[in-house]
Short mmCIF file of C-alpha atoms in Angstrom, two decimals:
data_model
loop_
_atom_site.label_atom_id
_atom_site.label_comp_id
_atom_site.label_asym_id
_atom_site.label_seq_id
_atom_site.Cartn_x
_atom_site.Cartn_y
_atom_site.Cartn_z
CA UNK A 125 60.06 78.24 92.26
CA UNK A 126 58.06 81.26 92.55
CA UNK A 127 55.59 82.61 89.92
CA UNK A 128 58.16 85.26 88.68
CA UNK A 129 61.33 83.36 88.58
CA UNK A 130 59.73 81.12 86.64
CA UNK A 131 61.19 79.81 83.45
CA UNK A 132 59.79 77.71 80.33
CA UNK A 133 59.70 74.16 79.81
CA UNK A 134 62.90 72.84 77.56
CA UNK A 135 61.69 73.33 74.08
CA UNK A 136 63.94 73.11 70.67
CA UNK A 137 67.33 74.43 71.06
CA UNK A 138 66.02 76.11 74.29
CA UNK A 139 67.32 74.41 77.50
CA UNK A 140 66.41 76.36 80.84
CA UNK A 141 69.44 75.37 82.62
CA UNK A 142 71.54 77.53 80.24
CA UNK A 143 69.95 80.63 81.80
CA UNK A 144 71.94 82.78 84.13
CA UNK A 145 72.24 86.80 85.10
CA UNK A 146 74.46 89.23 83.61
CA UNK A 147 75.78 92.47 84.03
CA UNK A 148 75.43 95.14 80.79
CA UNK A 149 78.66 95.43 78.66
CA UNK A 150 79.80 98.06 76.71
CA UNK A 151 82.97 97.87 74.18
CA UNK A 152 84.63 100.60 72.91
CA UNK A 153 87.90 100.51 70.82
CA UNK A 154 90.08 102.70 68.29
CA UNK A 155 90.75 101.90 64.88
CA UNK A 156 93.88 103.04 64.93
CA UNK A 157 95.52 101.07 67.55
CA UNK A 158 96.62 104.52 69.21
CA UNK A 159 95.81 104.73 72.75
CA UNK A 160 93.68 108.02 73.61
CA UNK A 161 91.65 109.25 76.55
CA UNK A 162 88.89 109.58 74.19
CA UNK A 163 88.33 106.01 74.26
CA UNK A 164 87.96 106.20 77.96
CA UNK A 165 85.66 109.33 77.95
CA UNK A 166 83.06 107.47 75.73
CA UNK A 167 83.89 104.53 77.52
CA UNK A 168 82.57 106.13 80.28
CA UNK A 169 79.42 107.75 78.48
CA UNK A 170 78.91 103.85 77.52
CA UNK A 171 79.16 102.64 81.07
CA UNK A 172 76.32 105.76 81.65
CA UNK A 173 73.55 104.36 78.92
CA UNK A 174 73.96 101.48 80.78
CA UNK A 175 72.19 102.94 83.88
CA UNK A 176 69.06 100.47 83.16
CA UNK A 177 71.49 97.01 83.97
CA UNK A 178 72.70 98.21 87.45
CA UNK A 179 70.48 98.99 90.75
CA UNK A 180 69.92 100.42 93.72
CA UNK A 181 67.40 100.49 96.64
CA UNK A 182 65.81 102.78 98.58
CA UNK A 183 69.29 104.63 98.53
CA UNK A 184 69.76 105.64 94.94
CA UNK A 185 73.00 106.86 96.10
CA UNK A 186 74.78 103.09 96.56
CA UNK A 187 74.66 101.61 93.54
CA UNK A 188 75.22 97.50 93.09
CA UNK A 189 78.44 98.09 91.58
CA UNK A 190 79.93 99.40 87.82
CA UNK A 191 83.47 99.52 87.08
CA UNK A 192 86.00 99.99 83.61
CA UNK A 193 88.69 97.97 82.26
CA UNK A 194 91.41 99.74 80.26
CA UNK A 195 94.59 99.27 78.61
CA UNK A 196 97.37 100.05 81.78
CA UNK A 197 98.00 104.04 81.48
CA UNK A 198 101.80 103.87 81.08
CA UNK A 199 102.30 107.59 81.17
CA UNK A 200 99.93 108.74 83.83
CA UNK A 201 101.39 106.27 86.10
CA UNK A 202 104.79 107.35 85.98
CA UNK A 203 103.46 110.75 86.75
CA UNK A 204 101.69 109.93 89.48
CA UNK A 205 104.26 107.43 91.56
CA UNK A 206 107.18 108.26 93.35
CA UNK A 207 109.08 105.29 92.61
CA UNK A 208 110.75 104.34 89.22
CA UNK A 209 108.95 102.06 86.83
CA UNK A 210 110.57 99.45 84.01
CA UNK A 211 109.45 99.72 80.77
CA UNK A 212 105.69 99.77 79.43
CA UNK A 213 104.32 96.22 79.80
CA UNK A 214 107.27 94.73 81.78
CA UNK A 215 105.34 95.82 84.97
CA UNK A 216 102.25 94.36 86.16
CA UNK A 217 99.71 96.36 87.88
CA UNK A 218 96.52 96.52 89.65
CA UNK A 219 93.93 97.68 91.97
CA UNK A 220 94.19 96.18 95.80
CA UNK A 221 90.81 96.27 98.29
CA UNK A 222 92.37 96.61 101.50
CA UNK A 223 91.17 97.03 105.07
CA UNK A 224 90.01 100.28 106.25
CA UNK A 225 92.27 99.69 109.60
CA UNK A 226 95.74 101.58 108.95
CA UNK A 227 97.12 98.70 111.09
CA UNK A 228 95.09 95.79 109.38
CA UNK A 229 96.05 96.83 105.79
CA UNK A 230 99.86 97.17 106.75
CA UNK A 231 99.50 93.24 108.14
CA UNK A 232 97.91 92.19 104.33
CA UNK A 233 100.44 94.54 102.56
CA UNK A 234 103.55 92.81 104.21
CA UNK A 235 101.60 89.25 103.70
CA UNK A 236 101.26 90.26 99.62
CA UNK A 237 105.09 91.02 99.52
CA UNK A 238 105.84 88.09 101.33
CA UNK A 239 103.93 86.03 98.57
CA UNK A 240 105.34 88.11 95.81
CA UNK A 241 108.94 87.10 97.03
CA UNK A 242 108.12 83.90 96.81
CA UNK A 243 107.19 83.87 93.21
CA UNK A 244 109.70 85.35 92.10
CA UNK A 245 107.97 89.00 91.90
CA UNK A 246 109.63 92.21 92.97
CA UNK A 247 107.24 94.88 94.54
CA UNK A 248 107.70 98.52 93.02
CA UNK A 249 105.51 100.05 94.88
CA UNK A 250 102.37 100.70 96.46
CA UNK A 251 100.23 103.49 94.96
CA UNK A 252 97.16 105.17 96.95
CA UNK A 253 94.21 105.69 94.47
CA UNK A 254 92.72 109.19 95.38
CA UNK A 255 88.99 108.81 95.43
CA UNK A 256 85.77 111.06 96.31
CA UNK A 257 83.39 109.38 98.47
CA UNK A 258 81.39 112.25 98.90
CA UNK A 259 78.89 110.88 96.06
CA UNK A 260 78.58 108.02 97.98
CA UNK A 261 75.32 106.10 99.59
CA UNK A 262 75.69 105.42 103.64
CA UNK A 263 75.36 101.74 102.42
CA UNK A 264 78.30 101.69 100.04
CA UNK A 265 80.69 103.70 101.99
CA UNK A 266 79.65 101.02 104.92
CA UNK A 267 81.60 98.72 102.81
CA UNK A 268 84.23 100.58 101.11
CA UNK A 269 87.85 99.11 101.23
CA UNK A 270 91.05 101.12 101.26
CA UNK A 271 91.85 101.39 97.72
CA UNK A 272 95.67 100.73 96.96
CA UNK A 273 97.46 99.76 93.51
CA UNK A 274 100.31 97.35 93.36
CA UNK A 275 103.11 97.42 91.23
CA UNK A 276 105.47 94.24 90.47
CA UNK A 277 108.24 93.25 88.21
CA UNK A 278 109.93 90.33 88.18
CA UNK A 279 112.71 90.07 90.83
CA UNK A 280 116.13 89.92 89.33
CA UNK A 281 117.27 87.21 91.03
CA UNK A 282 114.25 84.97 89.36
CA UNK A 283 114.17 86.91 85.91
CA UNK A 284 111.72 85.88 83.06
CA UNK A 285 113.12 83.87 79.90
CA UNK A 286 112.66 85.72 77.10
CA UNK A 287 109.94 85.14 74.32
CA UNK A 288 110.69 83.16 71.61
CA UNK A 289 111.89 85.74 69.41
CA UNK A 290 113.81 87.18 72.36
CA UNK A 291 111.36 90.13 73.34
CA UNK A 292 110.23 90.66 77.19
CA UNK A 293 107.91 87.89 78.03
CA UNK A 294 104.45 89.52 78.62
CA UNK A 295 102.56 85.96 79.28
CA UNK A 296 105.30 84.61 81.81
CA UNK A 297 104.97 87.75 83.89
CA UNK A 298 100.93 87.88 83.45
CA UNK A 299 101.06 83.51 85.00
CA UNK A 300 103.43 84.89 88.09
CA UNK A 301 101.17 87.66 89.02
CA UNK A 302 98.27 84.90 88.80
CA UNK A 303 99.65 83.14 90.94
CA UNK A 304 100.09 85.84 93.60
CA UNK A 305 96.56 87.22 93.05
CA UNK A 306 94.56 83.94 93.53
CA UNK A 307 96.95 83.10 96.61
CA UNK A 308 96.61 86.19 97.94
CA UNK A 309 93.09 86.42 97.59
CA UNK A 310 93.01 82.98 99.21
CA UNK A 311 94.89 83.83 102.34
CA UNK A 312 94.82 87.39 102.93
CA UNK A 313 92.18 90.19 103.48
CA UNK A 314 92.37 91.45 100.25
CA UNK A 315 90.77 91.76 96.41
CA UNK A 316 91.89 92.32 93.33
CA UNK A 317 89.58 93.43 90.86
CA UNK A 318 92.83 92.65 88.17
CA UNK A 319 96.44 92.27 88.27
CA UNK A 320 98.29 92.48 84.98
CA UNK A 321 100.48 93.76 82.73
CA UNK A 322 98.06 94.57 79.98
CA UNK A 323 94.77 96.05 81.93
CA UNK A 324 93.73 98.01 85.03
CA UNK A 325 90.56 97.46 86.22
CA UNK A 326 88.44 100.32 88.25
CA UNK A 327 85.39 99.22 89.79
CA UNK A 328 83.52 99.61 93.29
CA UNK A 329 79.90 99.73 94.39
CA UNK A 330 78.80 102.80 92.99
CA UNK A 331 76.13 103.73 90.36
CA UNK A 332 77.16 104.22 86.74
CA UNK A 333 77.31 108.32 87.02
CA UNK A 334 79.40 107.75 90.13
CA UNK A 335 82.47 105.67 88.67
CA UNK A 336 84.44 108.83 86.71
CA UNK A 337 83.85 111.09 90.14
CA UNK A 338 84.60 108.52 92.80
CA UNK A 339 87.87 107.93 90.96
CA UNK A 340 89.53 111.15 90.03
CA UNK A 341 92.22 109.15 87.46
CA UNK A 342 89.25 108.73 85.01
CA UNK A 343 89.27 111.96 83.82
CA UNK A 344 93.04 112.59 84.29
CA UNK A 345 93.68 113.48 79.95
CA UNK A 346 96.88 111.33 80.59
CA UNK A 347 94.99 108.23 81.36
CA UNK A 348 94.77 106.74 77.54
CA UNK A 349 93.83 103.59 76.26
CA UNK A 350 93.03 101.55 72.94
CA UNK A 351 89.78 99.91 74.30
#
């Protein structure tokens, strides 16, 4: 071990084994339970003080990577697809890496819908996330997937029991899209950052400052959240 990874001996309730890195957190929630784009904004001002946790190289341009996790944006997505949505949180949504090659991402796509089918998921839609790369580092837009949200439901031939007080299900639906996300991930060329009916996740190698402009939705007023 090298003179500065070095770490001290096992002493009192210390124990050197328990240390591992970590990214910087920020948290930022309403009292009111009301969902608000204010909670994004300063989410987002949050994410910013928390320059200091990230890096970058000799290309201050490509970060190592910063992202934000909200509640899903129920009314900003049904103004921004063209295909009808069920009610808020009887969807599940989330953020797909795809290949850059038009031809490569259709083969994942129809491998995801194929997987879908098969538990019991019906695919809304696929939504493509407008983004600016212009902020970007060579070295990050080197590696920069096609950028695609997914939007499921369960099929109506395989509906969802209800909840034991008869309400929609939230926790059956969030297990199904589990299930396609990890076999997905598994056997396809694709990531997803989250997949849920309860959170969207944005994230990509970029610095802090570059999250908000490298995805326009950010600062889209409609895009609200409670934390």
């Amino acid at each position: 071990m090298g003179v500065f990874a070095a770490l001290p001996e096992a002493q009192g309730l210390y124990d050197p084994a328990a240390e591992h890195d970590a990214c910087g957190v920020a948290f930022v929630a309403t009292l009111t339970g009301e969902p608000s784009h204010d909670i994004v904004a300063k989410a987002l001002i949050a994410l910013e003080n928390l320059d200091h946790r990230g890096a970058s190289g000799a290309e201050p341009d490509s970060g190592d990577g910063a992202g934000i996790l909200i509640g899903v944006p129920d009314a900003f997505l049904r103004g921004v697809v063209d295909f009808d949505l069920p009610a808020a949180g009887s969807y599940a949504v989330g953020m797909g890496f795809l290949p850059v090659d038009p031809d490569e991402a259709a083969m994942v796509i129809s491998a995801v819908e194929e997987i879908a089918a098969e538990e019991g998921l019906a695919v809304l839609g696929w939504r493509e996330v407008p983004t600016d790369a212009s902020i970007v580092g060579t070295t990050a837009r080197s590696t920069m997937p096609t950028f695609r949200q997914l939007f499921l439901a369960p099929a109506p031939q395989a509906e969802l029991p209800p909840a034991p007080d008869g309400s929609f299900d939230q926790m059956a639906l969030e297990r199904r899209v589990f299930c396609l996300r990890k076999r997905a991930e598994a056997s396809c060329d694709v990531y997803f950052p989250s997949l849920s009916c309860r959170t969207l996740v944005y994230k990509g190698m970029l610095t802090t400052g570059q999250l908000h402009v490298f995805f326009p939705d950010l600062t889209d007023h409609r895009v609200a959240s409670k934390v």
